[in-house]
Coordinates of C-alpha atoms in Angstrom, one line a residue:
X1 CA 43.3 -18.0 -54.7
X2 CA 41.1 -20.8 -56.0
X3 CA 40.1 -23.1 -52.6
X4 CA 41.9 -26.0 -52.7
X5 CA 45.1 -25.1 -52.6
X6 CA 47.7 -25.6 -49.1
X7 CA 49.9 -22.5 -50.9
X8 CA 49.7 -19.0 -49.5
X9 CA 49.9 -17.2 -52.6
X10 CA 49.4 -13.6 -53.1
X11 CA 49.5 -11.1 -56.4
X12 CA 47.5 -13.4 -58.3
X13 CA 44.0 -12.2 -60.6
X14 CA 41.8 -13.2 -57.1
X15 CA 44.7 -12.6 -54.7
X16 CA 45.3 -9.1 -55.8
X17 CA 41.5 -8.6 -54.9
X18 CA 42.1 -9.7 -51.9
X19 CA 44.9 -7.6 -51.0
X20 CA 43.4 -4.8 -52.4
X21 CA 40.4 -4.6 -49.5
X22 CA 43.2 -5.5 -47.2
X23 CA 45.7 -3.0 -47.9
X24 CA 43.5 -0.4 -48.5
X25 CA 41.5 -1.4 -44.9
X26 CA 45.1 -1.8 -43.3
X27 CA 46.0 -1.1 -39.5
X28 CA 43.2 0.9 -38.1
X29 CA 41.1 1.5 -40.7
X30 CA 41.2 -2.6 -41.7
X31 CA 38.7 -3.1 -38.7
X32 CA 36.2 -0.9 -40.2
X33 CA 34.9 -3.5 -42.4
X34 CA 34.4 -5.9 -39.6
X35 CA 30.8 -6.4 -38.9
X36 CA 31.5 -6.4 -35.0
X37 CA 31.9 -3.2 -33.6
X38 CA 33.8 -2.2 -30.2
X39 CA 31.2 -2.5 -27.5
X40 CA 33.5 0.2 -25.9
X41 CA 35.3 3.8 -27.0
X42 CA 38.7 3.3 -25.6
X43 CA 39.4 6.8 -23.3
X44 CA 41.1 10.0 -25.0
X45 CA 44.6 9.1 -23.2
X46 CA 48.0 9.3 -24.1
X47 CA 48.0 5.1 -23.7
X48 CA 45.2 4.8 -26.0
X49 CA 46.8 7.5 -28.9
X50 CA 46.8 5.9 -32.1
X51 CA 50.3 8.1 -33.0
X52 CA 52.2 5.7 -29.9
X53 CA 51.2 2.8 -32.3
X54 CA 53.3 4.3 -35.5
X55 CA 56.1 2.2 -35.0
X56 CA 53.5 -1.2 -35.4
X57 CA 53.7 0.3 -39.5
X58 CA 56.4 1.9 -40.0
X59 CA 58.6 0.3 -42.8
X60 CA 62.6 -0.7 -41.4
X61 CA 64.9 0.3 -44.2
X62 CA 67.1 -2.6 -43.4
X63 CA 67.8 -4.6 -46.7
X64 CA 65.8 -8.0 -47.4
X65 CA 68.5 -10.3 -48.6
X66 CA 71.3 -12.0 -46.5
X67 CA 73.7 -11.4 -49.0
X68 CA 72.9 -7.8 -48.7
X69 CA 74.2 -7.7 -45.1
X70 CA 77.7 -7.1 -44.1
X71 CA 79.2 -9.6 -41.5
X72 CA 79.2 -6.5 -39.0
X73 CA 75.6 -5.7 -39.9
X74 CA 74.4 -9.5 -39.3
X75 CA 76.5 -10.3 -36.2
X76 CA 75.7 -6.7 -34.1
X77 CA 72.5 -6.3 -33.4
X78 CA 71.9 -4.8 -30.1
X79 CA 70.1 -7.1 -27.9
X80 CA 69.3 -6.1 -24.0
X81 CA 71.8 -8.1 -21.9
X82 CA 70.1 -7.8 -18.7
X83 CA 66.6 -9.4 -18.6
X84 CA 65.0 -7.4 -15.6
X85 CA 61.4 -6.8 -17.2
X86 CA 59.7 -9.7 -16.3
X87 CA 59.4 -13.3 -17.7
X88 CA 57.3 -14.8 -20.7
X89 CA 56.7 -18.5 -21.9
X90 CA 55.5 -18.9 -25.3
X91 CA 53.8 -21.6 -26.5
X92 CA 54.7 -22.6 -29.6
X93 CA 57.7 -22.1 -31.9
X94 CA 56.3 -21.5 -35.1
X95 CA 56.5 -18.1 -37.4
X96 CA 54.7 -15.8 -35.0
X97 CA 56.5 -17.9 -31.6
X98 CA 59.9 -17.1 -32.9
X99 CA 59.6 -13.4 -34.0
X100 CA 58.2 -12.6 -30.5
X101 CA 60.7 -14.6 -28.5
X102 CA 63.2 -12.1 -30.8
X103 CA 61.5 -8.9 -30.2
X104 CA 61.1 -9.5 -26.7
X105 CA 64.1 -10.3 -25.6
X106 CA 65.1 -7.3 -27.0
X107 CA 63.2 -5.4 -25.0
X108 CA 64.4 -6.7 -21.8
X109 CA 62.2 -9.7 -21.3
X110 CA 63.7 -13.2 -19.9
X111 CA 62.2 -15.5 -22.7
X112 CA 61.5 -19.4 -22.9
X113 CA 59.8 -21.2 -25.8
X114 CA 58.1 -24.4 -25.8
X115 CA 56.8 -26.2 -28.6
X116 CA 55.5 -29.7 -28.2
X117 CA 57.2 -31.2 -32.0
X118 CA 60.4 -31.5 -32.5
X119 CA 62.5 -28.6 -34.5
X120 CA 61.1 -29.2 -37.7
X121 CA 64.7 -29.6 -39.5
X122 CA 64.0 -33.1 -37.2
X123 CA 60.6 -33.2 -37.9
X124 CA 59.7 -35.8 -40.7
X125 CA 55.7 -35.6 -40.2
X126 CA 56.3 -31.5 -40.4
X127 CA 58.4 -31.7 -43.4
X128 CA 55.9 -34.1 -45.1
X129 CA 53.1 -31.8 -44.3
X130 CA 54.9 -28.3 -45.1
X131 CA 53.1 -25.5 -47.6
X132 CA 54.5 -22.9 -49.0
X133 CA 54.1 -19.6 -47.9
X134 CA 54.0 -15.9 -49.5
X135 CA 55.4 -13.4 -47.3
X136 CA 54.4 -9.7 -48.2
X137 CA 55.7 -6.4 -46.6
X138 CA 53.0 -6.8 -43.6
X139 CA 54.9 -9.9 -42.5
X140 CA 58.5 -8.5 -43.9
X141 CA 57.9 -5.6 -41.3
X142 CA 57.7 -7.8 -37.9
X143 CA 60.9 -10.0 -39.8
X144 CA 63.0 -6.7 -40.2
X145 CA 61.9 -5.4 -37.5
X146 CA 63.2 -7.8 -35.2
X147 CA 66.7 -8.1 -37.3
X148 CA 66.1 -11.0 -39.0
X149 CA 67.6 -11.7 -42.3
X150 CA 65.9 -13.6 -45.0
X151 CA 67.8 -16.1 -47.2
X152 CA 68.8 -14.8 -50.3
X153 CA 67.5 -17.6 -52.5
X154 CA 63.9 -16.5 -51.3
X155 CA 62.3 -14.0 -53.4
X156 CA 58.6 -14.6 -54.8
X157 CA 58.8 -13.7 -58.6
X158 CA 55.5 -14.8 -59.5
X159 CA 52.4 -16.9 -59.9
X160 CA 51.0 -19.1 -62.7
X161 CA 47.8 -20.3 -62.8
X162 CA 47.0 -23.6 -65.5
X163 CA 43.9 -23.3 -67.1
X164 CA 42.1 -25.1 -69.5
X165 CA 43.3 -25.9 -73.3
X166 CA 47.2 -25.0 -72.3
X167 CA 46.3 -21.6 -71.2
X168 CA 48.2 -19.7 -68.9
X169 CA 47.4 -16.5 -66.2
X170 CA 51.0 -15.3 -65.4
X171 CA 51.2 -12.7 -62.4
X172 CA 54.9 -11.7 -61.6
X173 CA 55.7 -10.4 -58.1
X174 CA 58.2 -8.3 -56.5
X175 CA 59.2 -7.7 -53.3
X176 CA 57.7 -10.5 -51.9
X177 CA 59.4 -13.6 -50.0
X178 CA 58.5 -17.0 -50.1
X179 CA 59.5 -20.1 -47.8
X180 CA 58.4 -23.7 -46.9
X181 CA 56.3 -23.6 -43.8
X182 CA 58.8 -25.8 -42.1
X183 CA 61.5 -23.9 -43.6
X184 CA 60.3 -20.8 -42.1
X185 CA 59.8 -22.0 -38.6
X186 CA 63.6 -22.9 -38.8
X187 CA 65.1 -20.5 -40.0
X188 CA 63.5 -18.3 -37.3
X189 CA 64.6 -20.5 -34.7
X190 CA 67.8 -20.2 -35.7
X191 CA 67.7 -16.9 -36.3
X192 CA 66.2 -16.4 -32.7
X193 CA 69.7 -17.9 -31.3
X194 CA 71.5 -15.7 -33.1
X195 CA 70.4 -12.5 -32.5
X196 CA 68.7 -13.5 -28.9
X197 CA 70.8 -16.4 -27.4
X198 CA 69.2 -15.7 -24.0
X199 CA 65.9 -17.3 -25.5
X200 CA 65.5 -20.6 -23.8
X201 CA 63.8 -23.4 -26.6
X202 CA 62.5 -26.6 -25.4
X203 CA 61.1 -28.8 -28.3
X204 CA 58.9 -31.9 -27.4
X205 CA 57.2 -30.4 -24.3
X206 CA 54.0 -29.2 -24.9
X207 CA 51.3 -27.4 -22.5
X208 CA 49.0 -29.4 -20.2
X209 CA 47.2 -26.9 -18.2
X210 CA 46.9 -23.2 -16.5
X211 CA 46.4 -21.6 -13.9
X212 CA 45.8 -18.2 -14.6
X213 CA 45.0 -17.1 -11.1
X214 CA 48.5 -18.5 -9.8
X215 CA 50.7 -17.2 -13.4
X216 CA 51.5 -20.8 -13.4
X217 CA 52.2 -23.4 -16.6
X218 CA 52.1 -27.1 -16.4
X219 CA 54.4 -28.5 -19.3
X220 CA 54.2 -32.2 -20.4
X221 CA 57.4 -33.8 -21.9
X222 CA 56.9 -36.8 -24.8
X223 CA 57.9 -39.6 -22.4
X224 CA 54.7 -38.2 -20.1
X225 CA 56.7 -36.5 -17.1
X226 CA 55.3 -33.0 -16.2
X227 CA 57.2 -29.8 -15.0
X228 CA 55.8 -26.3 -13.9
X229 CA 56.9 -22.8 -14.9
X230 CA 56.0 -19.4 -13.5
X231 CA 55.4 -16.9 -15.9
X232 CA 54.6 -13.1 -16.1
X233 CA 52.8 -13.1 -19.5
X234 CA 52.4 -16.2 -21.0
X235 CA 51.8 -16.3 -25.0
X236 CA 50.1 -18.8 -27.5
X237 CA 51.4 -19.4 -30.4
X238 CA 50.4 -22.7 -30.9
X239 CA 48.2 -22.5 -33.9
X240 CA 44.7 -23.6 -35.3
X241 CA 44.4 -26.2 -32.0
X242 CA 45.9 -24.0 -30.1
X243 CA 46.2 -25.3 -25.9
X244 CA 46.3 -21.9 -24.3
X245 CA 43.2 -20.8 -25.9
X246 CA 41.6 -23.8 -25.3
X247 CA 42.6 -23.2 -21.8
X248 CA 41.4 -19.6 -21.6
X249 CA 37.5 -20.8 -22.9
X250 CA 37.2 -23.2 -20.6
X251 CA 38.8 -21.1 -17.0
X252 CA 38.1 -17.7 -18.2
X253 CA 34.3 -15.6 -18.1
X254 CA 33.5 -14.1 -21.7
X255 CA 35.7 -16.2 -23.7
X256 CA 34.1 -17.9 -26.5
X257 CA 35.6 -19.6 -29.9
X258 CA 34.4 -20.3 -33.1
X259 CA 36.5 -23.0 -35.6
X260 CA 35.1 -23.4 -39.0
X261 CA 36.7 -26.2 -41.1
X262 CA 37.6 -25.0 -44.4
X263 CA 36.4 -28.4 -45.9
X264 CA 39.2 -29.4 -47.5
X265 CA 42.7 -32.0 -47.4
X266 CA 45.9 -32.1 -48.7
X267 CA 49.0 -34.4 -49.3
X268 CA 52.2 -33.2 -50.7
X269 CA 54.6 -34.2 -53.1
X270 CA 58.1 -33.5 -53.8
X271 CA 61.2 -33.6 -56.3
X272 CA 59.3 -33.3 -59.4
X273 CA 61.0 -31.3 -62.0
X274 CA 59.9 -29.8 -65.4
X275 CA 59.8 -27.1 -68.4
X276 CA 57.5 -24.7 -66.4
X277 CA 58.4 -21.3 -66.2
X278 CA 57.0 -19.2 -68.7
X279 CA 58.8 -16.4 -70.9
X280 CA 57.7 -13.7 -67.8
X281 CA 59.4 -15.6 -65.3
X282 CA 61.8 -17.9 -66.5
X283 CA 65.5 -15.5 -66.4
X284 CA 64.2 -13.9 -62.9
X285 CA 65.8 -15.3 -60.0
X286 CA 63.3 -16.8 -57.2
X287 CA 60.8 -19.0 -56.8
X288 CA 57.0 -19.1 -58.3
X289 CA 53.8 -20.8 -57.0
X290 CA 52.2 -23.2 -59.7
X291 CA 48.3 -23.8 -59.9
X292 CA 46.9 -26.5 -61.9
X293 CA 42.9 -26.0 -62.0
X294 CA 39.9 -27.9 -63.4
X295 CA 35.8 -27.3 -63.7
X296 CA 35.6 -28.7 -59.8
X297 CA 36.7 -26.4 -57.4
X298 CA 37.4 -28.6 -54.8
X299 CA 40.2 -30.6 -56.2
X300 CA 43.7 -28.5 -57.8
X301 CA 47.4 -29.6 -57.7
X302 CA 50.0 -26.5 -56.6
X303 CA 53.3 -26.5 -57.3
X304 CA 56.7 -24.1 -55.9
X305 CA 59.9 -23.6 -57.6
X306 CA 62.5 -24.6 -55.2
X307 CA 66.1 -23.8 -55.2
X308 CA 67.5 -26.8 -56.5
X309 CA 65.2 -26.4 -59.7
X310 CA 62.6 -29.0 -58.4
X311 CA 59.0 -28.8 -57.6
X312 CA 57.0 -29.4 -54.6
X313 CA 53.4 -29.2 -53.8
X314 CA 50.2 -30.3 -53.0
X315 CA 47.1 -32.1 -54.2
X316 CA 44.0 -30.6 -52.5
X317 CA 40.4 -32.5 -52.4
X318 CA 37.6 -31.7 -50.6
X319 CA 37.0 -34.0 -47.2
X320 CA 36.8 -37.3 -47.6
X321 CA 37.4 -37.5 -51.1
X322 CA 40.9 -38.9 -50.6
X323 CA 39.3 -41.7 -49.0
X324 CA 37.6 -42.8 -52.2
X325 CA 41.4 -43.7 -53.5
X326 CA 42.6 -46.6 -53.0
X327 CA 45.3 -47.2 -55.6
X328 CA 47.8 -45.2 -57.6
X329 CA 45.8 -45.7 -61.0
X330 CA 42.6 -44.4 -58.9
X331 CA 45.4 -40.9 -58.2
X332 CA 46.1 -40.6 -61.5
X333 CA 42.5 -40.8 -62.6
X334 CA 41.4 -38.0 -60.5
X335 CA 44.0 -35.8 -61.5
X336 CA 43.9 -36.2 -65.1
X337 CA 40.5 -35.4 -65.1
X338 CA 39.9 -32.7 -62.6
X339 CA 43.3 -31.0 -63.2
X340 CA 44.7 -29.1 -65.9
X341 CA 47.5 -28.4 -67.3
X342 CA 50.1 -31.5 -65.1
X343 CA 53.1 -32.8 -66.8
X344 CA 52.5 -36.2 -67.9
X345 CA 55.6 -37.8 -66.5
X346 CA 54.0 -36.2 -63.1
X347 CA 51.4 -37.8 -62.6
X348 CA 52.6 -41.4 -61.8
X349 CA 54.7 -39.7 -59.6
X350 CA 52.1 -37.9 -57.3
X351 CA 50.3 -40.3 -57.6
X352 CA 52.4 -42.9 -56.4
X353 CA 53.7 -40.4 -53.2
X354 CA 50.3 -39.9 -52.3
X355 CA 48.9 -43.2 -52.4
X356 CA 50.6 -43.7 -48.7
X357 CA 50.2 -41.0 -47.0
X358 CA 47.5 -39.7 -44.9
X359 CA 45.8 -35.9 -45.4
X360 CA 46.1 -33.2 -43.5
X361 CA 43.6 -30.4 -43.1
X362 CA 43.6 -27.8 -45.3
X363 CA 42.9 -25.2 -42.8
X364 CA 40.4 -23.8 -40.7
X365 CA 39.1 -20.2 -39.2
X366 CA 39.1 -19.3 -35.8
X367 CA 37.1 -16.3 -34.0
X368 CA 37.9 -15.7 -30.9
X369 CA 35.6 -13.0 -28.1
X370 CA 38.9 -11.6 -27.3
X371 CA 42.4 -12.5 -27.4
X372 CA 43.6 -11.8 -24.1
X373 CA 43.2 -12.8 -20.5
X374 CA 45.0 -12.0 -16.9
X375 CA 48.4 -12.6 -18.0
X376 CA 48.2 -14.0 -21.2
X377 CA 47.5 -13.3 -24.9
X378 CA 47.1 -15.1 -28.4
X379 CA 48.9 -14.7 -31.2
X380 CA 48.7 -15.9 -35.3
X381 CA 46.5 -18.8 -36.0
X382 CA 45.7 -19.4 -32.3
X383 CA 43.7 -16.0 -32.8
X384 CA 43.0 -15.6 -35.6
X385 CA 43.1 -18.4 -38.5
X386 CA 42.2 -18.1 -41.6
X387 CA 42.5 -20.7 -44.8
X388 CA 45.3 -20.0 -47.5
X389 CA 42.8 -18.5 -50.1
X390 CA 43.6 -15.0 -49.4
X391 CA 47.4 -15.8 -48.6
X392 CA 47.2 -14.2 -44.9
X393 CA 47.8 -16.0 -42.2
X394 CA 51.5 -16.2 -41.6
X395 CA 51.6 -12.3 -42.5
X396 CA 48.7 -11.3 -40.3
X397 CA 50.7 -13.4 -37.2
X398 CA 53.9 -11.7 -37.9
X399 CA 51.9 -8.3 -37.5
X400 CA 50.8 -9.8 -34.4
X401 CA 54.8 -9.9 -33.3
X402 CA 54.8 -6.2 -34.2
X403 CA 52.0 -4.7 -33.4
X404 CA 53.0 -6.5 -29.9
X405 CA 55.9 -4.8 -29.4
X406 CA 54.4 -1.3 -30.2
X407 CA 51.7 -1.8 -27.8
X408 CA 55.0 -2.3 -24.9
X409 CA 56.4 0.5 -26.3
X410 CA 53.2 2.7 -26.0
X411 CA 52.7 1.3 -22.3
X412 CA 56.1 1.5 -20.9
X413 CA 56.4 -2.3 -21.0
X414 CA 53.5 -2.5 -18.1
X415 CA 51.9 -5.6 -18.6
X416 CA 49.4 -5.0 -16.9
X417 CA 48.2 -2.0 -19.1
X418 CA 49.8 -3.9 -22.3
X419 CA 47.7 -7.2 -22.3
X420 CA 44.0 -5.4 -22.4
X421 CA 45.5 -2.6 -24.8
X422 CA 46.4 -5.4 -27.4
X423 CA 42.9 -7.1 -27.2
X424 CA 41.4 -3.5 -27.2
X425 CA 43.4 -2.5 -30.2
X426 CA 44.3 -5.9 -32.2
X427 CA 40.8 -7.7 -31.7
X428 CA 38.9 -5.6 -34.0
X429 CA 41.4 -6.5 -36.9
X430 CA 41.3 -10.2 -36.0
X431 CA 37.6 -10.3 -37.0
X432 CA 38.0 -8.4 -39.9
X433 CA 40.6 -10.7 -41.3
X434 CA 38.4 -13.9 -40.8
X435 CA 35.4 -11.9 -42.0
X436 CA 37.0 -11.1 -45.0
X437 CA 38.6 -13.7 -45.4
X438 CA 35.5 -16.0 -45.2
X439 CA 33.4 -13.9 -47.3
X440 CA 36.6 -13.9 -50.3
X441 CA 36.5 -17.9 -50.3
X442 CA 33.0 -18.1 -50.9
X443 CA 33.9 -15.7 -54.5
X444 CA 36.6 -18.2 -55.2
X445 CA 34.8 -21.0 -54.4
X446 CA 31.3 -20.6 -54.9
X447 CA 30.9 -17.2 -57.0
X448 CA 26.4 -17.1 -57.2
X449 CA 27.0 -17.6 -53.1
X450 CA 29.5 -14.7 -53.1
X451 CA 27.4 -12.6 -55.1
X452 CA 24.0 -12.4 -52.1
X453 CA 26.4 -12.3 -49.1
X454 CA 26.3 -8.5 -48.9
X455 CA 28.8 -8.3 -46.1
X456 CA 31.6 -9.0 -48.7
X457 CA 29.8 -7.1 -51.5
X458 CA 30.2 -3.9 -48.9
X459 CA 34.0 -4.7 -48.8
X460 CA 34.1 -4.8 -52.5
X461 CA 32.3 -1.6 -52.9
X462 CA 34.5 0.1 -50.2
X463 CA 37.3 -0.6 -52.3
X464 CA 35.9 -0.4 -56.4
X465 CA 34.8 3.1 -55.3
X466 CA 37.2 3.7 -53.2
X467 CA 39.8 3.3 -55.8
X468 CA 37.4 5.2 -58.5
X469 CA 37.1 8.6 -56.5
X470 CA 40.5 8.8 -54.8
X471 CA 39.2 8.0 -51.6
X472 CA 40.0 6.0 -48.3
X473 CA 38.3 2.2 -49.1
X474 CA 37.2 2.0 -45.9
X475 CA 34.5 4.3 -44.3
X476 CA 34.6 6.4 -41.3

C-alpha cells in the first residue's frame, strides 16, 4: 500500500506483494527471511517440537458471519468455570488485549484487563482518530479460535486505488473482514463478556510501574490515586508506547528497543457520501477501502465504505506538513493538487473537518531484543509495530493471541516454561515482520531506494523463484 495512508489494506497490486513473501514465509519458515538469526538451537525436546505448535495454524471451521450462528451456537461456548491456573493482568484492551483475555480464560486463567482510555464506544478522541483495518485469515484464526463472532455487515470486498486522468486499479477481495479500529476494540470487549464474563475490565487505569522481582503492578487511576495488583504473568498490550515494555528496558538486563517513526500524520474525516463503487464492486455486499493518489507520495486521501453507505477516512501528509495549513482554502489546495481522483463536493468538506483537528501519527516500528521477561510477555504493536503499508499489524497481534495459547498448550500451562518458549519461538517472526515490513515501504515509497537494499531484494527473490519452480519461498 502507497505510504501515506492510516488504512490497513490488503489484496491490492503492492499489498498482494506483500502478502505473497508473507504467506509464503508464514509461521516457521516466515523467520527465515529475518536477517537476525537465533543466537541459540532450541534442544530436540518434546517442549520444543514444532508438531505441539499445530494448533497456532490450524484453520477453525467455525463460520465467519454472526448471522451464520445459531442462538445455541453463539450463547454455549464452553468456558472453564473454575480459574485455578494462576492469575494474569493485561495491559491494554485493544485487538490483541481482548482476544487473550478470551483465550485465556478459557484455559483456566483468572483474568483482569486494564486499559488507561476509556471503552472506545466512550471514547471521542479514539473515535476521531480510528483507521480502518483489513483483517485476513491470520488474524481470522486467533478471532475463531477464541469463539468470537464477527458482525455480519463486515466483509472486505475490495480495494480501489484513484489514479491519475480518472483511472481506476480495482482489486476485489474475499474472505477477508474489515472494521474501524475503534470498532474492533469494542466489539472484542464485548465479545470478551460474553463468552468470558469472569474477565475483569477496568477502563481509565493505566500502568505506572513494575516490579518484576516481586510479580507486582502499580496501576494509576485518571483522578491520580494508585492501586497494586499481584500477578502471575503479566501481558502488554498496550501498543506502539507501550508501558510494560518501557518498563522491561529500563529494569531488565538484555532488553533493548528500537522505534522508528514512519514519518507521517493523519486526520480523519467522516460522513461523506458518493457514486464510488465501480462495476466490480458495486452489487457485492461489504465494505471497500478507497485510495486517492497523486505524483507526491507523502500526501493521499483513503476512504472506507461504511454500513450506512457513507465514507470515512483519512488525509495523510508527511510530518509537519499539516502545520503549513492554516485555513480551509489552504486544505482544499493541497488536496486538489496532490490528490487524485476526490469528489468535488468533498473537498470543502475534509477540508473544513480537518482544519480543527490535530494529527495523529501515522505509525511507527518497533524492535524489540526479546519479548519476554520473568513473568511477563509483549504482545501486537508493543512488540512488534509495524506501519499500515503492508496491512499487518492487527493480524500479526491476533497471531500473537494464538500462537500464545499453543505455546500453553505445548507446555502444560507452566508458565514458567511458557514465557521463554514464546520469546524463543515468536521472536524470530517479530523481526521478520518489521524487516519486511520496513524494506516493502521503502518500494512503495521510494522505489530507486528499494531497488539497492538487497535485504528486501532477497525476500523478493525468495518468493519470484519460489513461485517459478514450485518451491518453498523461503530457504532452509
Amino acid at each position: 500500500m502507497p505510504v501515506g495512508v492510516t488504512a490497513s489494506v490488503t489484496n491490492g497490486p503492492a499489498d498482494q506483494t506483500f502478502q505473497a513473501i508473507h504467506q509464503s514465509c508464514s509461521g516457521s519458515q516466515f523467520r527465515r527471511v529475518s536477517s537476525r538469526r537465533r543466537r541459540h538451537k532450541p534442544p530436540n525436546s518434546a517442549t520444543h517440537d514444532k508438531r505441539h505448535f499445530s494448533k497456532i495454524w490450524r484453520s477453525s471451521r467455525q463460520p465467519i458471519a454472526c448471522r451464520s450462528l445459531s442462538k445455541a451456537q453463539a450463547d454455549t461456548v464452553p468456558v472453564q468455570a473454575s480459574h485455578t491456573r494462576g492469575k494474569v493482568v493485561i495491559i491494554g484492551a485493544g485487538p490483541a488485549g481482548s482476544t487473550a483475555a478470551i483465550l485465556l480464560s478459557k484455559r483456566g486463567y483468572s483474568v483482569e484487563v486494564y486499559e488507561r482510555r476509556p471503552q472506545p464506544k466512550h471514547d471521542p478522541i479514539d473515535l476521531k482518530r480510528t483507521y480502518i483495518i483489513a483483517l485476513s485469515e491470520r488474524g481470522l484464526k486467533a478471532m475463531r479460535a477464541a469463539g468470537v463472532c464477527i458482525p455480519s455487515d463486515a466483509p472486505y470486498k475490495g480495494f480501489v486505488r484513484h489514479l491519475k486522468g480518472g483511472k481506476i486499479q480495482v482489486s476485489p477481495a474475499e474472505g477477508n473482514v474489515s472494521l474501524e479500529r475503534a470498532e474492533l476494540a469494542q466489539h472484542l470487549i464485548s465479545e470478551a463478556k460474553r463468552l468470558a464474563p469472569s474477565v475483569k475490565y477496568h477502563f481509565q487505569q493505566g500502568l505506572h510501574s513494575v516490579k518484576f522481582d516481586r510479580r507486582e503492578a502499580t496501576l494509576q487511576a485518571e483522578d491520580g490515586s494508585k492501586s497494586q495488583v499481584k500477578y502471575d504473568l503479566l501481558i502488554g498490550a498496550d501498543g506502539v508506547g507501550s508501558t510494560v515494555r518501557s518498563e522491561m528496558e529500563h529494569q531488565l538486563p538484555g532488553m533493548s528497543v528500537k522505534i522508528e517513526d514512519s514519518g507521517r500524520e493523519y486526520k480523519t474525516y467522516r460522513g461523506l457520501r458518493a457514486d464510488l463503487e465501480p462495476d466490480e464492486l458495486k452489487h457485492r455486499p461489504g465494505r471497500s477501502i478507497h485510495l486517492f493518489l497523486g505524483s507526491n507520495h507523502w500526501t493521499s486521501l483513503s476512504g472506507h465504505l461504511n454500513p450506512d453507505g457513507s465514507y470515512a477516512g483519512t488525509l495523510a501528509m508527511k510530518n509537519g506538513d499539516f502545520k503549513k495549513l492554516k485555513t480551509t482554502a489552504d486544505y482544499e489546495s493541497v488536496i486538489r493538487s496532490s490528490v487524485n481522483g476526490v469528489p468535488e463536493h468533498w473537498i470543502p468538506e475534509v477540508a473544513k473537518q480537518c482544519v480543527d483537528s490535530s494529527p495523529s501519527p501515522q505509525g511507527r516500528r518497533v524492535w524489540c531484543s526479546k519479548l519476554t521477561g520473568p513473568g511477563v510477555l509483549l504482545l501486537g504493536d508493543a512488540a512488534h509495530a509495524v506501519t499500515p503499508v503492508g496491512g499487518q499489524g492487527a493480524n500479526a497481534a491476533l497471531e500473537d493471541c494464538l500462537f500464545l495459547d499453543g505455546v500453553l498448550e505445548a507446555t502444560g500451562d507452566n508458565l514458567a516454561k511458557a514465557v521463554p518458549t514464546f520469546d524463543r519461538e515468536r521472536l524470530p517472526d517479530a523481526h521478520g515482520l518489521v524487516d519486511i515490513e520496513s524494506s516493502f515501504s521503502k518500494l512503495v515509497g521510494n522505489k530507486f531506494e528499494a531497488v539497492l537494499d538487497l535485504k528486501f531484494l532477497k525476500i523478493v527473490m525468495h518468493v519470484v523463484f519460489g513461485k517459478r519452480f514450485g518451491k518453498s519461498a523461503c530457504p532452509n
